[in-house]
Amino acid sequence: MPGNRATQDLFLEAFDHAPSRELAPGEVLIAAGAPADQVFNILGGMLMMSRTGRDGRRQVLSFLFRDNFVGLTATDHYHFTDEAVTPARVAWIPREAFDARLASDPAAERTFLNMVFRVLEDMLDEVYSLGQRTALERLAVFLLYLRHWRRQTEGPADDADPALNDVALPMTREDIADFLGLQKETVSRSFRQLEERGLISRTGPSAVRVLDLAGLRDVAGTLDFTSPGRPAAARTASAAGRA
């Protein structure tokens, strides 16, 4: 996990010798309604968090990336589903062991709470950035969201680095639509409109390149996500040691 463990992610020491699990695309890690008896730290790949209502309609709540911590709930059961979008690897430990780790170390508990606050800020950022926007604006926000998380988890640290403008889209158009609250056809049409404006180009079936970052931000109405994440440049060797 990026950041200085002594000041930010001390609680992750609980995963230092934890077993890991490989996930294939589409494989479910957490199923809604299952007992919440394990917690996880994502070591690589992308996962997707969602909930499905009684009417069968699904809402994608978030896409999860390397160094994201998942699985802790306020109840004894999970209320969401996490599944792999790409091949992924996660470290896992029993929830009881993690609870004991926090209870025995106030410093670890404080850094865990700081992480929870960051997650909350990220969620509020998403709500703010997607709310009251047109379909085209929402898609522009989504591309900036993916660019933001690539910088957070992979680097480069310099926001002006052109490498960040290559955006992978391993999820389906339906996944994107369920995240943005749109129809799949609307998502496809919005991609074409961004291309026609010269803001992006398709570099493959599951990737685009941002050609005009300032223009994309102008359409989105946001500079990027503003919550205080942990820059990839600050990642410590200890995080690599768990991978």
PDB file of C-alpha atoms in Angstrom, residues 20-242:
ATOM      1  CA  SER A  20      -3.182 -14.763  -0.823  1.00  0.00           C
ATOM      2  CA  ARG A  21      -5.840 -15.838  -3.282  1.00  0.00           C
ATOM      3  CA  GLU A  22      -5.875 -15.620  -7.076  1.00  0.00           C
ATOM      4  CA  LEU A  23      -9.093 -14.526  -8.784  1.00  0.00           C
ATOM      5  CA  ALA A  24     -10.113 -15.048 -12.398  1.00  0.00           C
ATOM      6  CA  PRO A  25     -12.177 -12.385 -14.217  1.00  0.00           C
ATOM      7  CA  GLY A  26     -15.784 -12.695 -13.086  1.00  0.00           C
ATOM      8  CA  GLU A  27     -14.922 -14.684  -9.966  1.00  0.00           C
ATOM      9  CA  VAL A  28     -16.735 -13.515  -6.827  1.00  0.00           C
ATOM     10  CA  LEU A  29     -14.631 -12.665  -3.780  1.00  0.00           C
ATOM     11  CA  ILE A  30     -17.433 -11.390  -1.540  1.00  0.00           C
ATOM     12  CA  ALA A  31     -21.092 -12.316  -1.996  1.00  0.00           C
ATOM     13  CA  ALA A  32     -23.871 -10.163  -0.587  1.00  0.00           C
ATOM     14  CA  GLY A  33     -25.531 -11.924   2.338  1.00  0.00           C
ATOM     15  CA  ALA A  34     -22.556 -14.169   3.127  1.00  0.00           C
ATOM     16  CA  PRO A  35     -21.039 -14.126   6.638  1.00  0.00           C
ATOM     17  CA  ALA A  36     -18.533 -11.259   6.937  1.00  0.00           C
ATOM     18  CA  ASP A  37     -15.786 -13.397   8.438  1.00  0.00           C
ATOM     19  CA  GLN A  38     -12.792 -12.309   6.323  1.00  0.00           C
ATOM     20  CA  VAL A  39     -11.153  -9.025   5.315  1.00  0.00           C
ATOM     21  CA  PHE A  40      -8.996  -8.459   2.254  1.00  0.00           C
ATOM     22  CA  ASN A  41      -6.252  -6.275   0.857  1.00  0.00           C
ATOM     23  CA  ILE A  42      -6.027  -6.132  -2.953  1.00  0.00           C
ATOM     24  CA  LEU A  43      -2.499  -6.914  -4.148  1.00  0.00           C
ATOM     25  CA  GLY A  44      -3.119  -6.609  -7.878  1.00  0.00           C
ATOM     26  CA  GLY A  45      -5.800  -6.348 -10.539  1.00  0.00           C
ATOM     27  CA  MET A  46      -9.214  -4.683 -10.518  1.00  0.00           C
ATOM     28  CA  LEU A  47     -12.378  -5.681  -8.659  1.00  0.00           C
ATOM     29  CA  MET A  48     -15.902  -4.297  -8.833  1.00  0.00           C
ATOM     30  CA  MET A  49     -18.265  -3.684  -5.913  1.00  0.00           C
ATOM     31  CA  SER A  50     -22.013  -3.835  -6.577  1.00  0.00           C
ATOM     32  CA  ARG A  51     -25.449  -4.354  -5.067  1.00  0.00           C
ATOM     33  CA  THR A  52     -28.516  -5.794  -6.752  1.00  0.00           C
ATOM     34  CA  GLY A  53     -32.018  -4.809  -5.687  1.00  0.00           C
ATOM     35  CA  ARG A  54     -35.025  -7.070  -5.299  1.00  0.00           C
ATOM     36  CA  ASP A  55     -36.176  -5.945  -8.735  1.00  0.00           C
ATOM     37  CA  GLY A  56     -32.964  -7.316 -10.241  1.00  0.00           C
ATOM     38  CA  ARG A  57     -31.453  -3.941 -11.080  1.00  0.00           C
ATOM     39  CA  ARG A  58     -27.762  -3.663 -10.277  1.00  0.00           C
ATOM     40  CA  GLN A  59     -25.826  -0.637  -9.119  1.00  0.00           C
ATOM     41  CA  VAL A  60     -22.062  -0.750  -9.462  1.00  0.00           C
ATOM     42  CA  LEU A  61     -20.828   1.121  -6.406  1.00  0.00           C
ATOM     43  CA  SER A  62     -17.113   1.257  -7.069  1.00  0.00           C
ATOM     44  CA  PHE A  63     -14.179  -0.203  -8.922  1.00  0.00           C
ATOM     45  CA  LEU A  64     -11.424  -1.402  -6.614  1.00  0.00           C
ATOM     46  CA  PHE A  65      -7.710  -1.285  -7.284  1.00  0.00           C
ATOM     47  CA  ARG A  66      -4.423  -2.400  -5.822  1.00  0.00           C
ATOM     48  CA  ASP A  67      -4.001  -1.388  -2.179  1.00  0.00           C
ATOM     49  CA  ASN A  68      -7.754  -1.091  -1.585  1.00  0.00           C
ATOM     50  CA  PHE A  69      -8.887  -2.731   1.685  1.00  0.00           C
ATOM     51  CA  VAL A  70     -12.307  -4.434   1.603  1.00  0.00           C
ATOM     52  CA  GLY A  71     -14.535  -6.668   3.660  1.00  0.00           C
ATOM     53  CA  LEU A  72     -15.074  -4.973   7.018  1.00  0.00           C
ATOM     54  CA  THR A  73     -18.719  -4.308   7.824  1.00  0.00           C
ATOM     55  CA  ALA A  74     -20.714  -3.039  10.797  1.00  0.00           C
ATOM     56  CA  THR A  75     -22.748  -6.269  10.856  1.00  0.00           C
ATOM     57  CA  ASP A  76     -22.064  -9.993  10.618  1.00  0.00           C
ATOM     58  CA  HIS A  77     -22.909 -10.235   6.905  1.00  0.00           C
ATOM     59  CA  TYR A  78     -21.651  -8.569   3.730  1.00  0.00           C
ATOM     60  CA  HIS A  79     -24.089  -6.159   2.115  1.00  0.00           C
ATOM     61  CA  PHE A  80     -22.345  -5.967  -1.263  1.00  0.00           C
ATOM     62  CA  THR A  81     -20.748  -8.188  -3.871  1.00  0.00           C
ATOM     63  CA  ASP A  82     -17.104  -7.902  -4.942  1.00  0.00           C
ATOM     64  CA  GLU A  83     -15.980  -9.679  -8.086  1.00  0.00           C
ATOM     65  CA  ALA A  84     -12.847  -9.590 -10.187  1.00  0.00           C
ATOM     66  CA  VAL A  85     -12.886  -7.541 -13.383  1.00  0.00           C
ATOM     67  CA  THR A  86      -9.363  -8.609 -14.366  1.00  0.00           C
ATOM     68  CA  PRO A  87      -7.127 -11.384 -13.046  1.00  0.00           C
ATOM     69  CA  ALA A  88      -6.537 -10.284  -9.466  1.00  0.00           C
ATOM     70  CA  ARG A  89      -4.788 -11.297  -6.269  1.00  0.00           C
ATOM     71  CA  VAL A  90      -5.872 -10.520  -2.723  1.00  0.00           C
ATOM     72  CA  ALA A  91      -4.402 -11.142   0.721  1.00  0.00           C
ATOM     73  CA  TRP A  92      -6.888 -12.256   3.338  1.00  0.00           C
ATOM     74  CA  ILE A  93      -7.116 -12.782   7.088  1.00  0.00           C
ATOM     75  CA  PRO A  94      -9.979 -13.711   9.428  1.00  0.00           C
ATOM     76  CA  ARG A  95     -12.005 -10.765  10.586  1.00  0.00           C
ATOM     77  CA  GLU A  96     -11.439 -11.773  14.209  1.00  0.00           C
ATOM     78  CA  ALA A  97      -7.677 -11.573  13.735  1.00  0.00           C
ATOM     79  CA  PHE A  98      -7.961  -8.139  12.175  1.00  0.00           C
ATOM     80  CA  ASP A  99     -10.240  -6.893  14.962  1.00  0.00           C
ATOM     81  CA  ALA A 100      -7.724  -8.197  17.513  1.00  0.00           C
ATOM     82  CA  ARG A 101      -4.899  -6.402  15.699  1.00  0.00           C
ATOM     83  CA  LEU A 102      -6.702  -3.072  15.949  1.00  0.00           C
ATOM     84  CA  ALA A 103      -7.725  -3.638  19.561  1.00  0.00           C
ATOM     85  CA  SER A 104      -4.146  -4.361  20.594  1.00  0.00           C
ATOM     86  CA  ASP A 105      -2.507  -1.396  18.844  1.00  0.00           C
ATOM     87  CA  PRO A 106      -4.008   2.110  19.155  1.00  0.00           C
ATOM     88  CA  ALA A 107      -1.634   3.452  16.487  1.00  0.00           C
ATOM     89  CA  ALA A 108      -2.806   0.822  13.995  1.00  0.00           C
ATOM     90  CA  GLU A 109      -6.405   1.613  14.886  1.00  0.00           C
ATOM     91  CA  ARG A 110      -5.840   5.314  14.216  1.00  0.00           C
ATOM     92  CA  THR A 111      -4.301   4.649  10.808  1.00  0.00           C
ATOM     93  CA  PHE A 112      -7.215   2.347   9.988  1.00  0.00           C
ATOM     94  CA  LEU A 113      -9.668   5.099  10.860  1.00  0.00           C
ATOM     95  CA  ASN A 114      -7.722   7.489   8.636  1.00  0.00           C
ATOM     96  CA  MET A 115      -8.135   5.000   5.794  1.00  0.00           C
ATOM     97  CA  VAL A 116     -11.879   4.797   6.463  1.00  0.00           C
ATOM     98  CA  PHE A 117     -12.096   8.587   6.292  1.00  0.00           C
ATOM     99  CA  ARG A 118     -10.255   8.561   2.960  1.00  0.00           C
ATOM    100  CA  VAL A 119     -12.721   5.996   1.595  1.00  0.00           C
ATOM    101  CA  LEU A 120     -15.620   8.174   2.727  1.00  0.00           C
ATOM    102  CA  GLU A 121     -14.057  11.203   1.083  1.00  0.00           C
ATOM    103  CA  ASP A 122     -13.586   9.219  -2.132  1.00  0.00           C
ATOM    104  CA  MET A 123     -17.256   8.209  -2.085  1.00  0.00           C
ATOM    105  CA  LEU A 124     -18.386  11.789  -1.515  1.00  0.00           C
ATOM    106  CA  ASP A 125     -16.086  12.846  -4.343  1.00  0.00           C
ATOM    107  CA  GLU A 126     -17.801  10.347  -6.650  1.00  0.00           C
ATOM    108  CA  VAL A 127     -21.296  11.494  -5.657  1.00  0.00           C
ATOM    109  CA  TYR A 128     -20.351  15.135  -6.171  1.00  0.00           C
ATOM    110  CA  SER A 129     -18.599  14.489  -9.469  1.00  0.00           C
ATOM    111  CA  LEU A 130     -21.393  12.367 -10.976  1.00  0.00           C
ATOM    112  CA  GLY A 131     -24.461  14.095  -9.575  1.00  0.00           C
ATOM    113  CA  GLN A 132     -26.603  16.417 -11.711  1.00  0.00           C
ATOM    114  CA  ARG A 133     -24.554  15.760 -14.873  1.00  0.00           C
ATOM    115  CA  THR A 134     -25.396  14.737 -18.419  1.00  0.00           C
ATOM    116  CA  ALA A 135     -24.432  11.353 -19.819  1.00  0.00           C
ATOM    117  CA  LEU A 136     -21.461  12.850 -21.655  1.00  0.00           C
ATOM    118  CA  GLU A 137     -20.265  14.625 -18.521  1.00  0.00           C
ATOM    119  CA  ARG A 138     -20.597  11.439 -16.461  1.00  0.00           C
ATOM    120  CA  LEU A 139     -18.478   9.464 -18.903  1.00  0.00           C
ATOM    121  CA  ALA A 140     -15.832  12.196 -18.865  1.00  0.00           C
ATOM    122  CA  VAL A 141     -15.824  12.014 -15.061  1.00  0.00           C
ATOM    123  CA  PHE A 142     -15.466   8.229 -15.251  1.00  0.00           C
ATOM    124  CA  LEU A 143     -12.390   8.438 -17.462  1.00  0.00           C
ATOM    125  CA  LEU A 144     -10.849  10.948 -15.056  1.00  0.00           C
ATOM    126  CA  TYR A 145     -11.766   8.611 -12.183  1.00  0.00           C
ATOM    127  CA  LEU A 146      -9.813   5.771 -13.811  1.00  0.00           C
ATOM    128  CA  ARG A 147      -6.903   8.072 -14.608  1.00  0.00           C
ATOM    129  CA  HIS A 148      -6.888   9.254 -10.983  1.00  0.00           C
ATOM    130  CA  TRP A 149      -6.784   5.719  -9.615  1.00  0.00           C
ATOM    131  CA  ARG A 150      -4.054   4.679 -12.006  1.00  0.00           C
ATOM    132  CA  ARG A 151      -1.934   7.502 -10.653  1.00  0.00           C
ATOM    133  CA  GLN A 152      -2.774   6.518  -7.075  1.00  0.00           C
ATOM    134  CA  THR A 153      -1.935   2.843  -7.478  1.00  0.00           C
ATOM    135  CA  GLU A 154       0.655   2.668 -10.252  1.00  0.00           C
ATOM    136  CA  GLY A 155       2.148   6.106 -10.712  1.00  0.00           C
ATOM    137  CA  PRO A 156       3.709   7.996 -12.318  1.00  0.00           C
ATOM    138  CA  ALA A 157       3.528  10.566  -9.556  1.00  0.00           C
ATOM    139  CA  ASP A 158       3.692  13.517 -11.957  1.00  0.00           C
ATOM    140  CA  ASP A 159       0.138  14.347 -13.069  1.00  0.00           C
ATOM    141  CA  ALA A 160       1.519  15.803 -16.308  1.00  0.00           C
ATOM    142  CA  ASP A 161       3.161  12.536 -17.349  1.00  0.00           C
ATOM    143  CA  PRO A 162       1.655  11.504 -20.726  1.00  0.00           C
ATOM    144  CA  ALA A 163       1.632   7.850 -19.638  1.00  0.00           C
ATOM    145  CA  LEU A 164      -1.389   8.594 -17.439  1.00  0.00           C
ATOM    146  CA  ASN A 165      -3.453   9.455 -20.509  1.00  0.00           C
ATOM    147  CA  ASP A 166      -3.629   5.802 -21.568  1.00  0.00           C
ATOM    148  CA  VAL A 167      -6.743   4.556 -19.784  1.00  0.00           C
ATOM    149  CA  ALA A 168      -7.539   0.841 -19.587  1.00  0.00           C
ATOM    150  CA  LEU A 169     -11.208  -0.151 -19.693  1.00  0.00           C
ATOM    151  CA  PRO A 170     -11.289  -3.842 -18.760  1.00  0.00           C
ATOM    152  CA  MET A 171     -14.879  -3.652 -17.546  1.00  0.00           C
ATOM    153  CA  THR A 172     -17.864  -4.117 -19.871  1.00  0.00           C
ATOM    154  CA  ARG A 173     -20.005  -1.304 -21.222  1.00  0.00           C
ATOM    155  CA  GLU A 174     -22.788  -2.674 -19.013  1.00  0.00           C
ATOM    156  CA  ASP A 175     -20.546  -2.362 -15.949  1.00  0.00           C
ATOM    157  CA  ILE A 176     -19.805   1.256 -16.871  1.00  0.00           C
ATOM    158  CA  ALA A 177     -23.497   1.928 -17.429  1.00  0.00           C
ATOM    159  CA  ASP A 178     -24.441   0.448 -14.050  1.00  0.00           C
ATOM    160  CA  PHE A 179     -21.782   2.590 -12.371  1.00  0.00           C
ATOM    161  CA  LEU A 180     -22.870   5.810 -14.081  1.00  0.00           C
ATOM    162  CA  GLY A 181     -26.620   5.171 -13.896  1.00  0.00           C
ATOM    163  CA  LEU A 182     -27.013   5.117 -17.687  1.00  0.00           C
ATOM    164  CA  GLN A 183     -28.139   2.760 -20.429  1.00  0.00           C
ATOM    165  CA  LYS A 184     -25.438   0.740 -22.175  1.00  0.00           C
ATOM    166  CA  GLU A 185     -26.348   2.329 -25.510  1.00  0.00           C
ATOM    167  CA  THR A 186     -25.974   5.773 -23.984  1.00  0.00           C
ATOM    168  CA  VAL A 187     -22.480   4.907 -22.789  1.00  0.00           C
ATOM    169  CA  SER A 188     -21.458   3.782 -26.291  1.00  0.00           C
ATOM    170  CA  ARG A 189     -22.914   6.940 -27.825  1.00  0.00           C
ATOM    171  CA  SER A 190     -21.086   9.106 -25.302  1.00  0.00           C
ATOM    172  CA  PHE A 191     -17.772   7.443 -26.150  1.00  0.00           C
ATOM    173  CA  ARG A 192     -18.373   8.305 -29.813  1.00  0.00           C
ATOM    174  CA  GLN A 193     -19.155  11.917 -28.912  1.00  0.00           C
ATOM    175  CA  LEU A 194     -15.927  12.279 -26.928  1.00  0.00           C
ATOM    176  CA  GLU A 195     -14.054  10.860 -29.913  1.00  0.00           C
ATOM    177  CA  GLU A 196     -15.777  13.219 -32.340  1.00  0.00           C
ATOM    178  CA  ARG A 197     -14.770  16.164 -30.170  1.00  0.00           C
ATOM    179  CA  GLY A 198     -11.148  15.049 -30.347  1.00  0.00           C
ATOM    180  CA  LEU A 199     -10.913  14.471 -26.597  1.00  0.00           C
ATOM    181  CA  ILE A 200     -10.121  10.741 -26.715  1.00  0.00           C
ATOM    182  CA  SER A 201      -9.158   8.069 -29.216  1.00  0.00           C
ATOM    183  CA  ARG A 202      -9.706   4.341 -28.976  1.00  0.00           C
ATOM    184  CA  THR A 203      -6.426   2.454 -28.799  1.00  0.00           C
ATOM    185  CA  GLY A 204      -8.016  -0.995 -28.563  1.00  0.00           C
ATOM    186  CA  PRO A 205     -11.278  -2.745 -27.662  1.00  0.00           C
ATOM    187  CA  SER A 206     -10.649  -2.079 -23.959  1.00  0.00           C
ATOM    188  CA  ALA A 207      -8.587   1.096 -23.866  1.00  0.00           C
ATOM    189  CA  VAL A 208      -8.656   4.766 -24.797  1.00  0.00           C
ATOM    190  CA  ARG A 209      -6.101   7.537 -24.909  1.00  0.00           C
ATOM    191  CA  VAL A 210      -6.929  10.987 -23.581  1.00  0.00           C
ATOM    192  CA  LEU A 211      -5.905  13.427 -26.317  1.00  0.00           C
ATOM    193  CA  ASP A 212      -7.061  16.628 -24.643  1.00  0.00           C
ATOM    194  CA  LEU A 213      -6.948  16.400 -20.845  1.00  0.00           C
ATOM    195  CA  ALA A 214      -7.953  20.028 -20.312  1.00  0.00           C
ATOM    196  CA  GLY A 215     -10.894  19.570 -22.661  1.00  0.00           C
ATOM    197  CA  LEU A 216     -11.988  16.368 -20.928  1.00  0.00           C
ATOM    198  CA  ARG A 217     -11.830  18.090 -17.560  1.00  0.00           C
ATOM    199  CA  ASP A 218     -13.858  20.958 -18.983  1.00  0.00           C
ATOM    200  CA  VAL A 219     -16.586  18.550 -20.127  1.00  0.00           C
ATOM    201  CA  ALA A 220     -16.531  16.763 -16.767  1.00  0.00           C
ATOM    202  CA  GLY A 221     -16.660  20.000 -14.825  1.00  0.00           C
ATOM    203  CA  THR A 222     -13.991  18.793 -12.432  1.00  0.00           C
ATOM    204  CA  LEU A 223     -10.220  18.948 -12.312  1.00  0.00           C
ATOM    205  CA  ASP A 224     -10.083  15.337 -11.120  1.00  0.00           C
ATOM    206  CA  PHE A 225     -10.947  13.646  -7.859  1.00  0.00           C
ATOM    207  CA  THR A 226      -9.738  15.806  -5.012  1.00  0.00           C
ATOM    208  CA  SER A 227      -9.698  13.567  -1.948  1.00  0.00           C
ATOM    209  CA  PRO A 228      -6.282  13.250  -0.288  1.00  0.00           C
ATOM    210  CA  GLY A 229      -5.174   9.882  -1.557  1.00  0.00           C
ATOM    211  CA  ARG A 230      -1.777   8.381  -1.100  1.00  0.00           C
ATOM    212  CA  PRO A 231       0.535   9.230  -4.034  1.00  0.00           C
ATOM    213  CA  ALA A 232       2.108   6.232  -5.697  1.00  0.00           C
ATOM    214  CA  ALA A 233       5.520   7.884  -5.475  1.00  0.00           C
ATOM    215  CA  ALA A 234       5.418   7.466  -1.709  1.00  0.00           C
ATOM    216  CA  ARG A 235       4.915   3.704  -1.833  1.00  0.00           C
ATOM    217  CA  THR A 236       7.300   1.855   0.430  1.00  0.00           C
ATOM    218  CA  ALA A 237       9.211  -1.328  -0.195  1.00  0.00           C
ATOM    219  CA  SER A 238       7.143  -3.042   2.470  1.00  0.00           C
ATOM    220  CA  ALA A 239       4.098  -2.924   0.224  1.00  0.00           C
ATOM    221  CA  ALA A 240       5.989  -4.619  -2.578  1.00  0.00           C
ATOM    222  CA  GLY A 241       7.099  -7.274  -0.125  1.00  0.00           C
ATOM    223  CA  ARG A 242       3.508  -8.474   0.336  1.00  0.00           C
TER     224      ARG A 242
END
